[in-house]
């Protein structure tokens, strides 16, 4: 299966920091409205696209969650010279901020750069220290009076990087988690025979505590849940075999557990059997640090959901050079569609 790279590029590049997802939400609503029986947006900003099941006399619901937000920043201060201080929205490794361009979303979008103290004037002690996010500021190249025409405290900031193709991979900022948004949209296009009602849920504020998924799962009250998100692919020089988590090009990943969720063993086995039946390449995923919307989907419905996750192996997570393999993306789409069409064929008893 060839993936639609231009659509993935559009989805990855559009801005949407946690709590400020409007631009990407508007794009998703536009894209999914022709594909669903009903589309609604809840008070928190989650987009829920419902596709009715074909064999569903008991009204069973499958919630599929892909978060819209990307890690970003929020402006906290404008100093006398017009430099911006900021707070992170989501988790960052501070060393990845060095020399990066960002976009500050105020009355109009302004491109800025992440600045810090030049190494030439650092003491030896300063050179030996690991950087902190508080070491950085945003330089807009403008004096304060010009900055304040457009930028206010509380404005969101996102990273500036275009999607490119590199060999068999795609590389961009915000592959986490726009690749999952893309996968869910493509699955809706292909989904002709869903067994149960599908609640394709594009969640908000995952990067700051799976807040959107918690609210959406409480409202939807799903019987089954599938989260879509990226996962670590530490298949690089220096990594030991047991550290890799996943590898690029080895297929979609079926989550067994992460730091916030032990996936339901029945869902894990169902996904494995479905992948094998459909000749979809897959690999197991155990991520001992970090969590995803899987936790909210599994636990926040009124009786809990039989939940698991399809994960997309990704190198260089939470950087501007996140990389995923096109075959793994295609395999993830195929597995999701197959699961949604065959969920009624599995024995879900304990």
Coordinates of C-alpha atoms in Angstrom, one line a residue, residues 44-300:
X44 CA -12.8 20.1 25.5
X45 CA -12.2 20.2 21.8
X46 CA -12.1 16.4 21.0
X47 CA -13.5 15.6 17.5
X48 CA -15.6 12.4 17.4
X49 CA -16.5 11.0 14.0
X50 CA -19.0 8.1 14.3
X51 CA -19.3 5.4 11.7
X52 CA -22.2 3.0 12.3
X53 CA -21.6 -0.7 12.5
X54 CA -23.1 -3.3 10.1
X55 CA -23.6 -6.1 12.6
X56 CA -24.4 -4.4 15.9
X57 CA -27.8 -5.3 17.4
X58 CA -26.5 -4.7 20.9
X59 CA -25.1 -1.2 20.1
X60 CA -21.5 -2.0 21.0
X61 CA -18.9 0.8 20.6
X62 CA -15.3 0.8 19.6
X63 CA -13.4 4.0 20.5
X64 CA -10.2 4.7 18.4
X65 CA -8.1 7.5 19.7
X66 CA -5.5 9.6 18.0
X67 CA -4.3 12.8 19.6
X68 CA -4.3 16.0 17.7
X69 CA -1.8 18.0 19.8
X70 CA 1.9 18.3 19.4
X71 CA 4.5 19.3 22.0
X72 CA 5.0 23.1 22.0
X73 CA 5.4 26.1 24.3
X74 CA 3.5 29.0 25.7
X75 CA 4.8 32.6 26.0
X76 CA 5.2 33.6 29.7
X77 CA 7.2 36.9 29.5
X78 CA 8.3 39.6 27.0
X79 CA 11.5 41.3 28.3
X80 CA 12.6 44.9 27.6
X81 CA 14.5 43.9 24.5
X82 CA 11.7 42.0 23.0
X83 CA 12.9 38.5 23.8
X84 CA 10.3 35.9 24.9
X85 CA 10.5 33.5 27.8
X86 CA 8.3 30.4 27.6
X87 CA 7.0 27.4 29.4
X88 CA 6.9 23.9 27.8
X89 CA 3.7 22.2 26.8
X90 CA 4.7 18.6 26.8
X91 CA 8.0 16.8 27.4
X92 CA 11.2 18.1 25.9
X93 CA 14.9 17.1 26.0
X94 CA 16.4 20.7 26.4
X95 CA 19.4 19.9 24.2
X96 CA 17.1 19.5 21.2
X97 CA 16.1 23.2 21.4
X98 CA 19.4 24.5 20.4
X99 CA 19.4 26.6 17.2
X100 CA 15.8 25.7 16.3
X101 CA 13.3 27.9 14.5
X102 CA 9.8 28.2 16.0
X103 CA 6.5 29.9 15.1
X104 CA 4.8 32.2 17.7
X105 CA 1.1 32.2 17.1
X106 CA -0.2 35.7 18.1
X107 CA -2.2 38.2 16.2
X108 CA -0.2 37.0 13.3
X109 CA 2.4 34.2 13.1
X110 CA 6.0 35.2 13.7
X111 CA 9.0 33.1 13.1
X112 CA 11.5 33.1 15.9
X113 CA 14.7 31.3 16.9
X114 CA 15.6 29.5 20.1
X115 CA 18.6 31.4 21.5
X116 CA 20.9 30.7 24.4
X117 CA 24.3 31.8 25.8
X118 CA 27.0 31.3 23.1
X119 CA 29.6 28.7 23.9
X120 CA 32.3 31.3 23.3
X121 CA 31.4 33.2 26.5
X122 CA 30.6 30.2 28.7
X123 CA 32.7 29.3 31.6
X124 CA 34.1 25.8 31.7
X125 CA 31.6 24.9 34.4
X126 CA 28.8 26.1 32.2
X127 CA 30.0 24.1 29.2
X128 CA 30.0 21.0 31.3
X129 CA 26.4 21.4 32.5
X130 CA 23.5 19.8 30.7
X131 CA 21.2 22.5 29.3
X132 CA 17.8 23.4 30.9
X133 CA 14.8 24.8 29.1
X134 CA 15.1 27.9 31.2
X135 CA 18.5 28.5 29.5
X136 CA 16.6 29.3 26.3
X137 CA 14.7 32.3 25.0
X138 CA 12.9 33.1 21.7
X139 CA 14.4 35.9 19.5
X140 CA 12.0 37.4 17.1
X141 CA 14.5 40.0 15.7
X142 CA 12.2 42.8 16.8
X143 CA 12.2 45.4 19.6
X144 CA 9.7 45.1 22.4
X145 CA 7.3 47.7 21.1
X146 CA 7.1 45.9 17.7
X147 CA 6.8 42.4 19.4
X148 CA 3.9 43.6 21.5
X149 CA 1.9 44.6 18.5
X150 CA 1.5 41.0 17.6
X151 CA 2.5 38.8 20.6
X152 CA 0.9 38.5 24.1
X153 CA 1.6 36.4 27.2
X154 CA -0.3 33.2 26.7
X155 CA 0.3 32.8 23.0
X156 CA 1.3 29.3 21.9
X157 CA 4.5 28.4 20.1
X158 CA 5.2 25.5 17.8
X159 CA 8.2 24.2 16.1
X160 CA 9.0 25.1 12.5
X161 CA 10.0 22.1 10.3
X162 CA 8.6 20.7 7.0
X163 CA 8.0 17.1 6.2
X164 CA 10.5 15.5 3.8
X165 CA 10.9 12.0 2.5
X166 CA 14.2 10.2 3.3
X167 CA 14.7 6.9 1.6
X168 CA 11.7 4.8 2.7
X169 CA 10.9 7.1 5.6
X170 CA 9.2 10.4 6.3
X171 CA 10.8 13.0 8.6
X172 CA 9.2 16.0 10.2
X173 CA 8.3 17.6 13.5
X174 CA 5.1 16.3 15.1
X175 CA 5.1 12.8 13.6
X176 CA 4.0 12.3 17.2
X177 CA 1.1 12.1 16.8
X178 CA 0.0 13.5 13.5
X179 CA 1.0 10.2 11.8
X180 CA -1.8 8.5 13.9
X181 CA -4.3 11.2 12.9
X182 CA -3.4 10.4 9.3
X183 CA -3.8 6.7 9.9
X184 CA -7.2 7.1 11.5
X185 CA -8.4 9.3 8.6
X186 CA -7.1 6.8 6.0
X187 CA -8.7 3.9 7.9
X188 CA -12.1 5.7 7.8
X189 CA -11.7 6.0 4.0
X190 CA -11.1 2.3 3.7
X191 CA -13.6 1.1 6.3
X192 CA -16.5 -0.4 4.4
X193 CA -17.8 -3.1 6.8
X194 CA -17.3 -2.1 10.5
X195 CA -18.7 -4.7 12.8
X196 CA -19.6 -2.3 15.7
X197 CA -20.1 1.5 15.9
X198 CA -16.7 3.1 15.4
X199 CA -16.0 6.3 17.4
X200 CA -13.0 7.8 15.7
X201 CA -11.8 10.2 18.3
X202 CA -9.2 12.9 17.6
X203 CA -8.2 13.9 21.1
X204 CA -6.7 17.0 22.6
X205 CA -4.1 17.7 25.3
X206 CA -2.5 14.2 25.3
X207 CA 1.0 15.6 25.7
X208 CA 0.1 17.2 29.0
X209 CA -1.7 14.3 30.6
X210 CA -4.2 12.5 28.2
X211 CA -6.9 15.0 29.2
X212 CA -8.9 14.8 26.0
X213 CA -9.0 11.0 26.0
X214 CA -10.2 10.9 29.6
X215 CA -13.2 13.1 28.8
X216 CA -14.0 11.5 25.5
X217 CA -13.9 7.9 26.9
X218 CA -16.2 9.0 29.8
X219 CA -18.7 10.4 27.3
X220 CA -18.5 7.6 24.7
X221 CA -18.3 4.7 27.3
X222 CA -16.8 2.3 24.8
X223 CA -16.9 -1.5 25.0
X224 CA -13.6 -1.7 23.1
X225 CA -10.8 0.7 22.7
X226 CA -7.8 1.1 20.4
X227 CA -5.3 4.0 20.8
X228 CA -3.0 5.1 18.0
X229 CA 0.3 6.7 18.8
X230 CA 4.0 6.7 18.1
X231 CA 6.5 4.7 20.1
X232 CA 10.2 4.6 20.5
X233 CA 12.3 3.0 17.8
X234 CA 15.8 3.0 19.3
X235 CA 17.3 1.0 16.5
X236 CA 20.4 3.2 16.1
X237 CA 24.1 2.9 16.7
X238 CA 25.0 2.2 20.4
X239 CA 21.6 0.6 21.2
X240 CA 21.6 -2.9 22.7
X241 CA 19.0 -5.3 21.4
X242 CA 16.9 -5.2 24.6
X243 CA 16.8 -1.4 24.5
X244 CA 15.3 -0.9 21.0
X245 CA 11.6 -1.2 21.9
X246 CA 10.8 -1.3 18.2
X247 CA 12.6 -1.0 14.8
X248 CA 11.8 0.9 11.7
X249 CA 10.6 -1.1 8.7
X250 CA 9.7 -4.2 10.8
X251 CA 5.9 -3.5 10.7
X252 CA 3.3 -1.9 12.9
X253 CA 3.7 -2.4 16.7
X254 CA 1.1 -4.1 18.9
X255 CA 1.4 -2.6 22.4
X256 CA 1.6 -5.0 25.3
X257 CA 2.2 -2.4 28.0
X258 CA 3.6 1.1 28.7
X259 CA 4.1 2.9 31.9
X260 CA 0.4 3.8 32.2
X261 CA -1.4 0.8 30.8
X262 CA -1.2 -3.0 30.7
X263 CA -3.2 -3.7 27.6
X264 CA -6.0 -6.2 27.8
X265 CA -4.5 -9.6 27.0
X266 CA -7.5 -10.4 24.9
X267 CA -7.0 -7.3 22.7
X268 CA -3.3 -8.0 22.3
X269 CA -4.1 -11.6 21.2
X270 CA -6.9 -10.4 18.9
X271 CA -4.5 -8.0 17.2
X272 CA -1.8 -10.6 16.8
X273 CA -4.2 -13.1 15.3
X274 CA -5.8 -10.5 13.0
X275 CA -2.3 -9.4 11.8
X276 CA -1.2 -12.9 11.1
X277 CA -4.5 -13.8 9.3
X278 CA -4.2 -10.7 7.1
X279 CA -0.4 -11.2 6.5
X280 CA 0.3 -7.8 8.1
X281 CA 3.8 -7.4 9.4
X282 CA 3.9 -6.6 13.1
X283 CA 6.2 -6.4 16.1
X284 CA 5.5 -6.4 19.9
X285 CA 5.9 -3.2 21.9
X286 CA 6.7 -2.9 25.6
X287 CA 7.5 0.7 26.6
X288 CA 8.5 0.9 30.2
X289 CA 8.4 4.8 30.4
X290 CA 5.7 7.1 29.0
X291 CA 2.1 6.6 28.3
X292 CA -0.6 7.2 25.7
X293 CA -4.3 7.7 25.3
X294 CA -4.6 4.0 25.8
X295 CA -4.9 4.6 29.6
X296 CA -7.9 7.0 29.2
X297 CA -9.6 4.8 26.7
X298 CA -9.2 1.7 28.9
X299 CA -10.2 3.2 32.2
X300 CA -12.5 6.3 31.9

